[in-house]
mmCIF file of C-alpha atoms in Angstrom:
data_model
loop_
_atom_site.group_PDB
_atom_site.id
_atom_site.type_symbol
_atom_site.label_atom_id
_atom_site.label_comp_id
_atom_site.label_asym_id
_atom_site.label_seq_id
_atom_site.Cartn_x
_atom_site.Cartn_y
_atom_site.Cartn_z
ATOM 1 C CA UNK Q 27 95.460 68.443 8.492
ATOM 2 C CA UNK Q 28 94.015 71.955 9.994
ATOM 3 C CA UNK Q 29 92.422 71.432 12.804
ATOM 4 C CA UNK Q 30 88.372 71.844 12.496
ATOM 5 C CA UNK Q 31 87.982 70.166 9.797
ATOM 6 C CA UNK Q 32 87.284 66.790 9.431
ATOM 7 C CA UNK Q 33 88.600 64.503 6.267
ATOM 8 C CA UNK Q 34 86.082 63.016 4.039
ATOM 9 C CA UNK Q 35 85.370 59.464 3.744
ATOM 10 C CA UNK Q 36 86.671 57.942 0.382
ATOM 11 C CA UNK Q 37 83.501 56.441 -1.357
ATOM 12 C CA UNK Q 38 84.480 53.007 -3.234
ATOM 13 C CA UNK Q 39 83.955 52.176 -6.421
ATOM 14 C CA UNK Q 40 81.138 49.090 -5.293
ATOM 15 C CA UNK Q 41 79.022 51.883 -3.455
ATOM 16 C CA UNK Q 42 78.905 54.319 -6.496
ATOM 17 C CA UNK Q 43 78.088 51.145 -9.030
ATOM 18 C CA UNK Q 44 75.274 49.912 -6.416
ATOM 19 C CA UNK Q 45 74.315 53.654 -6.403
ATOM 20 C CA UNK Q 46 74.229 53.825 -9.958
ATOM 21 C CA UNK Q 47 72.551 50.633 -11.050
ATOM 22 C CA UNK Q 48 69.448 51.668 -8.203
ATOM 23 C CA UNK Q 49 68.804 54.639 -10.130
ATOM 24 C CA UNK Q 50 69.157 52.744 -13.361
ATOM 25 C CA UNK Q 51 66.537 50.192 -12.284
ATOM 26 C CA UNK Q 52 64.074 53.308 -10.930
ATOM 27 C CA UNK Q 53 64.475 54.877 -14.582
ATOM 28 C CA UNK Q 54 63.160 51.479 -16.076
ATOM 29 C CA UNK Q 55 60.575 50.863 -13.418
ATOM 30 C CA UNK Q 56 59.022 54.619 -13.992
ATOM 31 C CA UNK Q 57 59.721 54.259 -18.093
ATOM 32 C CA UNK Q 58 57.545 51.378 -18.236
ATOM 33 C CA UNK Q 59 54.964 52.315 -16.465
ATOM 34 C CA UNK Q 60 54.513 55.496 -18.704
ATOM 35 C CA UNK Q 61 54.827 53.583 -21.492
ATOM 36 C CA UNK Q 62 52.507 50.651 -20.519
ATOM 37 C CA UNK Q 63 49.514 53.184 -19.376
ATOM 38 C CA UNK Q 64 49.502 54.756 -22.733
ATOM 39 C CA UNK Q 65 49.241 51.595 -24.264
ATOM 40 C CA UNK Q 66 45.722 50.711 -25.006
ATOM 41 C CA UNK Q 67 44.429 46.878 -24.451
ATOM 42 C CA UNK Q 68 44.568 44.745 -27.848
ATOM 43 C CA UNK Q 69 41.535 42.235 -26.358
ATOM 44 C CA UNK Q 70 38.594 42.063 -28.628
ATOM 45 C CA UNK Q 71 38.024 42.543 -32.144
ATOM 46 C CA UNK Q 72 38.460 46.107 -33.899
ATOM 47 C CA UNK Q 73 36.042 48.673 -35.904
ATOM 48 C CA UNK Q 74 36.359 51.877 -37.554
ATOM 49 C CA UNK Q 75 34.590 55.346 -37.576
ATOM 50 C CA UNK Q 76 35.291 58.358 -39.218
ATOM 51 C CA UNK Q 77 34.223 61.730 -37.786
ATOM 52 C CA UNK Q 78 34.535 64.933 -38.666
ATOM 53 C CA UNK Q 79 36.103 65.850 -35.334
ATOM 54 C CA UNK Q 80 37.447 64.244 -32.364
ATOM 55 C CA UNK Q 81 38.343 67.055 -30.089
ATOM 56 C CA UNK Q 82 39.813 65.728 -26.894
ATOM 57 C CA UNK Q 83 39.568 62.089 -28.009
ATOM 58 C CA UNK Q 84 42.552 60.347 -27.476
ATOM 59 C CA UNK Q 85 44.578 57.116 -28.176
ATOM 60 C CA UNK Q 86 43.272 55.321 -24.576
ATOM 61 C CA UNK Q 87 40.065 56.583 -24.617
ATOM 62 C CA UNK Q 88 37.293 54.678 -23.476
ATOM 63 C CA UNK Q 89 34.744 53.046 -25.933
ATOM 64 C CA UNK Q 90 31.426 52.488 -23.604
ATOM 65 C CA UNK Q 91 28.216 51.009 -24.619
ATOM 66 C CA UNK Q 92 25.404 51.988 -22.408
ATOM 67 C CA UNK Q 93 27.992 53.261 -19.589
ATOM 68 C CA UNK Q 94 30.500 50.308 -19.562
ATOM 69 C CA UNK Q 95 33.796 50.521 -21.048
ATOM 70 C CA UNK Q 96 33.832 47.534 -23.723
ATOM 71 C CA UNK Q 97 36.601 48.818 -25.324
ATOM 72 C CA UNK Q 98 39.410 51.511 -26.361
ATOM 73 C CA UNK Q 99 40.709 53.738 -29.110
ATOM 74 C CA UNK Q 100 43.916 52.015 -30.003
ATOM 75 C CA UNK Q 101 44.259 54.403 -33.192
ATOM 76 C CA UNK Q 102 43.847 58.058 -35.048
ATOM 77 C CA UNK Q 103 44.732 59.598 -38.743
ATOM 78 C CA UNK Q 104 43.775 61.986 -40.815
ATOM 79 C CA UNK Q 105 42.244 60.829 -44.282
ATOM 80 C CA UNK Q 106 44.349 62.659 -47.257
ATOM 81 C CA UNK Q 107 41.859 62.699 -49.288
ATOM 82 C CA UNK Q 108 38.272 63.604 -47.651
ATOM 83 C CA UNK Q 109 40.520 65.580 -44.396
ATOM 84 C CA UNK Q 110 38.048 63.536 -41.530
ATOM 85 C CA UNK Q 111 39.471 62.031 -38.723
ATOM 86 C CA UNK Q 112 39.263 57.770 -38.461
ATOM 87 C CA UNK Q 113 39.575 56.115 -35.486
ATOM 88 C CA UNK Q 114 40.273 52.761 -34.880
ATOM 89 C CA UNK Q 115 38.796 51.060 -31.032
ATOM 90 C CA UNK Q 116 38.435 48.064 -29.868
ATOM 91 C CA UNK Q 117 35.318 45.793 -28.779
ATOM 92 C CA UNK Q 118 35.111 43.105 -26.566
ATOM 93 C CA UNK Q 119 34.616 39.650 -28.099
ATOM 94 C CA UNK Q 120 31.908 38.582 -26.353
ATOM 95 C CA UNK Q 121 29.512 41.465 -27.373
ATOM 96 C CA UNK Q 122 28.068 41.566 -31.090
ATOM 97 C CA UNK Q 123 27.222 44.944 -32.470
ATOM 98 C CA UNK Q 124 24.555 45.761 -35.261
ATOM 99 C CA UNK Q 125 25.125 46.537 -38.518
ATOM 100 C CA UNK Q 126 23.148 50.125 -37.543
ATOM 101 C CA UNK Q 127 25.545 51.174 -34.355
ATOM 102 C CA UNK Q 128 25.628 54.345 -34.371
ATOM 103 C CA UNK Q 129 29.567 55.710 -32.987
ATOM 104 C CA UNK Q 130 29.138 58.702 -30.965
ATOM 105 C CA UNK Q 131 31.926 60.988 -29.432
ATOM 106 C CA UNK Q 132 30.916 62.345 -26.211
ATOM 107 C CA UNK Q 133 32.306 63.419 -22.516
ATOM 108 C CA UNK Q 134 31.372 62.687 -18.998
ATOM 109 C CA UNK Q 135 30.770 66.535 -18.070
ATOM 110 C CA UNK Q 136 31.712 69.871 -19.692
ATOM 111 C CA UNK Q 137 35.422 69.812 -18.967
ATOM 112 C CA UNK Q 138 35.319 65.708 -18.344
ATOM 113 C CA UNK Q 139 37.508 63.502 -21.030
ATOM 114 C CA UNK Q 140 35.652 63.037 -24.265
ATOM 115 C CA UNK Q 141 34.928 58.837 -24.845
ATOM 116 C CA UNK Q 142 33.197 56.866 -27.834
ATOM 117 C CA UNK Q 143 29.332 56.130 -27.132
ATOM 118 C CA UNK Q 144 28.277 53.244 -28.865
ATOM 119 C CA UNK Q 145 24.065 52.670 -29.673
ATOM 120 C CA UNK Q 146 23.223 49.843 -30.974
ATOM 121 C CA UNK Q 147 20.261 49.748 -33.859
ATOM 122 C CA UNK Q 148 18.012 47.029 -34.544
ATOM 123 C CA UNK Q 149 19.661 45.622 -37.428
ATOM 124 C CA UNK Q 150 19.793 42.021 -37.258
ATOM 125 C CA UNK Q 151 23.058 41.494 -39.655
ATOM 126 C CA UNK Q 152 25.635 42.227 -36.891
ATOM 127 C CA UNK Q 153 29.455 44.575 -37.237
ATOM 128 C CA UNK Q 154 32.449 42.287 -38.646
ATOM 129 C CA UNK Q 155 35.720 42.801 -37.382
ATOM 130 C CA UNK Q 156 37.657 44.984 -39.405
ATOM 131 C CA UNK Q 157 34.399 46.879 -40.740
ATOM 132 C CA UNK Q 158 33.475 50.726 -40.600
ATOM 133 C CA UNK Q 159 30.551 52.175 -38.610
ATOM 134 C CA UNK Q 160 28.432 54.523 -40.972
ATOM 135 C CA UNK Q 161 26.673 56.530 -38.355
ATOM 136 C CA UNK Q 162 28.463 58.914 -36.219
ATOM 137 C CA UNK Q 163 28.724 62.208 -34.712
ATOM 138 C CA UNK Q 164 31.940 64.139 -33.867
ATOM 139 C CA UNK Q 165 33.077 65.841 -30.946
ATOM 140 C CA UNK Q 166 31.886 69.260 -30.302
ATOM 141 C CA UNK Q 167 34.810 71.259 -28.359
ATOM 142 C CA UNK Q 168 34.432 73.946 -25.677
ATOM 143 C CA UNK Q 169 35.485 76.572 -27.147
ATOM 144 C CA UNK Q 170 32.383 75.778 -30.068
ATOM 145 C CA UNK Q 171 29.945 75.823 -27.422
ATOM 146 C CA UNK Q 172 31.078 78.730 -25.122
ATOM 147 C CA UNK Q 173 31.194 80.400 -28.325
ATOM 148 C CA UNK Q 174 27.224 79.728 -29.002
ATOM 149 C CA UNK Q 175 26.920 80.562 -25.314
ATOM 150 C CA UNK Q 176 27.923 83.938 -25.194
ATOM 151 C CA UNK Q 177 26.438 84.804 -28.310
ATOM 152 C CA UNK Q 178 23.450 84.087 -27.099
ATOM 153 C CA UNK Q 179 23.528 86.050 -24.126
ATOM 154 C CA UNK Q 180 24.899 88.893 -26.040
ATOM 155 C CA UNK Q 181 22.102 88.960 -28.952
ATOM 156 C CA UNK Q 182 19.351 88.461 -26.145
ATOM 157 C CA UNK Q 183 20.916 91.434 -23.848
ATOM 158 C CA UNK Q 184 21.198 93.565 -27.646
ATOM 159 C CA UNK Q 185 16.855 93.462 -27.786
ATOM 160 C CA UNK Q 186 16.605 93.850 -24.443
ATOM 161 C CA UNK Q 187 18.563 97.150 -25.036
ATOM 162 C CA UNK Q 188 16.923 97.647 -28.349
ATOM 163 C CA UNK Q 189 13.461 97.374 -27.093
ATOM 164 C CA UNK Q 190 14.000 99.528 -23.918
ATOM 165 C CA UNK Q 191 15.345 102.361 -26.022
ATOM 166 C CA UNK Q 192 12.424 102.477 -28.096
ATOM 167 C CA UNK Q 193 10.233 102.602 -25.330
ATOM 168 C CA UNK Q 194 11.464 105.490 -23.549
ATOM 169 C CA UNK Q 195 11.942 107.079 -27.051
ATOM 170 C CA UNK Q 196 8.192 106.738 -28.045
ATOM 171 C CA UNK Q 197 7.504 108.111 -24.282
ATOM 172 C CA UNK Q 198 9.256 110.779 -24.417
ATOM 173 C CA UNK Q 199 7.466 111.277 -27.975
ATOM 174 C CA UNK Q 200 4.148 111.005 -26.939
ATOM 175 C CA UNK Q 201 4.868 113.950 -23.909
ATOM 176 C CA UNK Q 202 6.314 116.214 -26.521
ATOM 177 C CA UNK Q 203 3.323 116.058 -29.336
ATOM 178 C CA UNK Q 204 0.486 115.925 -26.476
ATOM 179 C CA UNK Q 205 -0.956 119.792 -26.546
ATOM 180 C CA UNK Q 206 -0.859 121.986 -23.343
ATOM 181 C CA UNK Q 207 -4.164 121.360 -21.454
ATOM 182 C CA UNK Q 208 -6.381 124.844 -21.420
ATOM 183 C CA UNK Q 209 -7.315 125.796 -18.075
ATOM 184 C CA UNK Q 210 -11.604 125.529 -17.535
ATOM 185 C CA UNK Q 211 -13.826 128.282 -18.499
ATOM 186 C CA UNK Q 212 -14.549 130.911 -15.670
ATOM 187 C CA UNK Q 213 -18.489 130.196 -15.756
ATOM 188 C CA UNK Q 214 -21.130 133.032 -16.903
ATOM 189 C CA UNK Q 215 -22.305 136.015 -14.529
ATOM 190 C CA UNK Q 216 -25.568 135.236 -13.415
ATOM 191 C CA UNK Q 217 -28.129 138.389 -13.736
ATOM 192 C CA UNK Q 218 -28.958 140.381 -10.597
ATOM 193 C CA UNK Q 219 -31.980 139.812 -8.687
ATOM 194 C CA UNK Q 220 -34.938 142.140 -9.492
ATOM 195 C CA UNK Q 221 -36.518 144.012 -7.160
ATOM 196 C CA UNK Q 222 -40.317 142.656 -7.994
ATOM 197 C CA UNK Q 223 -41.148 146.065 -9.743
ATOM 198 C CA UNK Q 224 -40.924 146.582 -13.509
ATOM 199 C CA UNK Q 225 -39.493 149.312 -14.949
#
C-alpha cells in the first residue's frame, strides 16, 4: 500500500439496502403528497356550469359563497359541440342553493388565483345534485384587460395630441391673417396766431 494514502472502507451490502430503501420511502412520502394536494375533496354534493372562459381556473380551485370556501372544482372539459368550457365543483351538504345561483369566476386581486363566486337568487325551488347552473360569467384574463388598459391611455393621449395641434395651428392662423396695424395719424397744423390787425 503507498504510503499517504489511506484504504477505503468496504461498504456492505445491509448499509447500501438500508440506504436504498430510505430513499425509496422519501420518493413515496414526497409522491403522495403531490398527488394528494392536487386532489380536490369529494365531500358534498356536485353542480355544473358552463362558461365561456375559465382563464386561470383550475382543478382545486376554490368554490366560495359570500367569502367562504364551500367547495372545489373537482372537474374541466371542453364541450365538442358548442366549444364552452364546463366545470364540475363541489358544494357542501349542509348548504342548499337556489334554483337562480348565479356561478361567477373571479380572483382575489389582479394577479391573485381565479375561484368560483357563488350568489344565491331568491328562487325558492332550490339546485339538485347533479344539475347545471344557468347563470354565469367567465373569467376575464390579464392580458384582456391590460389590453383595454392601454388602449385607453393611448386613444385618450391621441386627442390630447389631436386637440393641442389644432390649437397652436388655428393660433398661428389667426397671427398670419390679422393685418399689420397702421401707425396713428400725425394730427393737423394748427393756423398761426394773428397779429390783431386785418389785412
Amino acid at each position: 500500500m503507498v504510503a499517504g494514502v489511506s484504504a477505503r472502507p468496504e461498504r456492505k451490502p445491509a448499509d447500501l439496502l438500508a440506504g436504498f430503501a430510505v430513499l425509496a420511502l422519501l420518493g413515496g412520502f414526497l409522491a403522495y403528497a403531490v398527488i394528494d394536494k392536487g386532489r380536490p375533496a369529494e365531500s358534498g354534493y356536485r353542480l355544473n356550469a358552463t362558461f365561456a372562459h375559465i382563464d386561470g381556473l383550475a382543478v382545486g380551485s376554490d368554490v366560495r359563497l359570500a367569502g367562504i370556501t364551500v367547495g372545489q372544482v373537482v372537474d374541466e372539459r371542453v364541450d365538442p359541440k358548442t366549444f364552452a368550457a364546463g366545470v364540475t365543483f363541489t358544494v357542501r351538504p349542509d348548504i342548499k342553493l337556489p334554483d337562480d345561483t348565479a356561478a361567477i369566476i373571479t380572483s382575489d386581486s389582479l394577479l391573485g388565483g381565479k375561484y368560483i363566486a357563488l350568489s344565491p337568487g331568491g328562487d325558492d325551488r332550490m339546485l339538485r345534485p347533479g344539475a347545471t347552473i344557468g347563470e354565469t360569467q367567465g373569467s376575464i384574463s390579464l392580458e384582456q384587460l391590460l389590453s383595454k388598459f392601454i388602449f385607453s391611455v393611448t386613444d385618450t393621449l391621441t386627442q390630447a395630441n389631436q386637440a393641442r395641434a389644432h390649437a397652436q395651428q388655428s393660433g398661428a392662423t389667426d397671427t398670419t391673417a390679422a393685418p399689420a396695424a397702421r401707425p396713428p395719424a400725425a394730427p393737423a397744423p394748427l393756423d398761426a396766431p394773428t397779429s390783431g390787425r386785418e389785412p
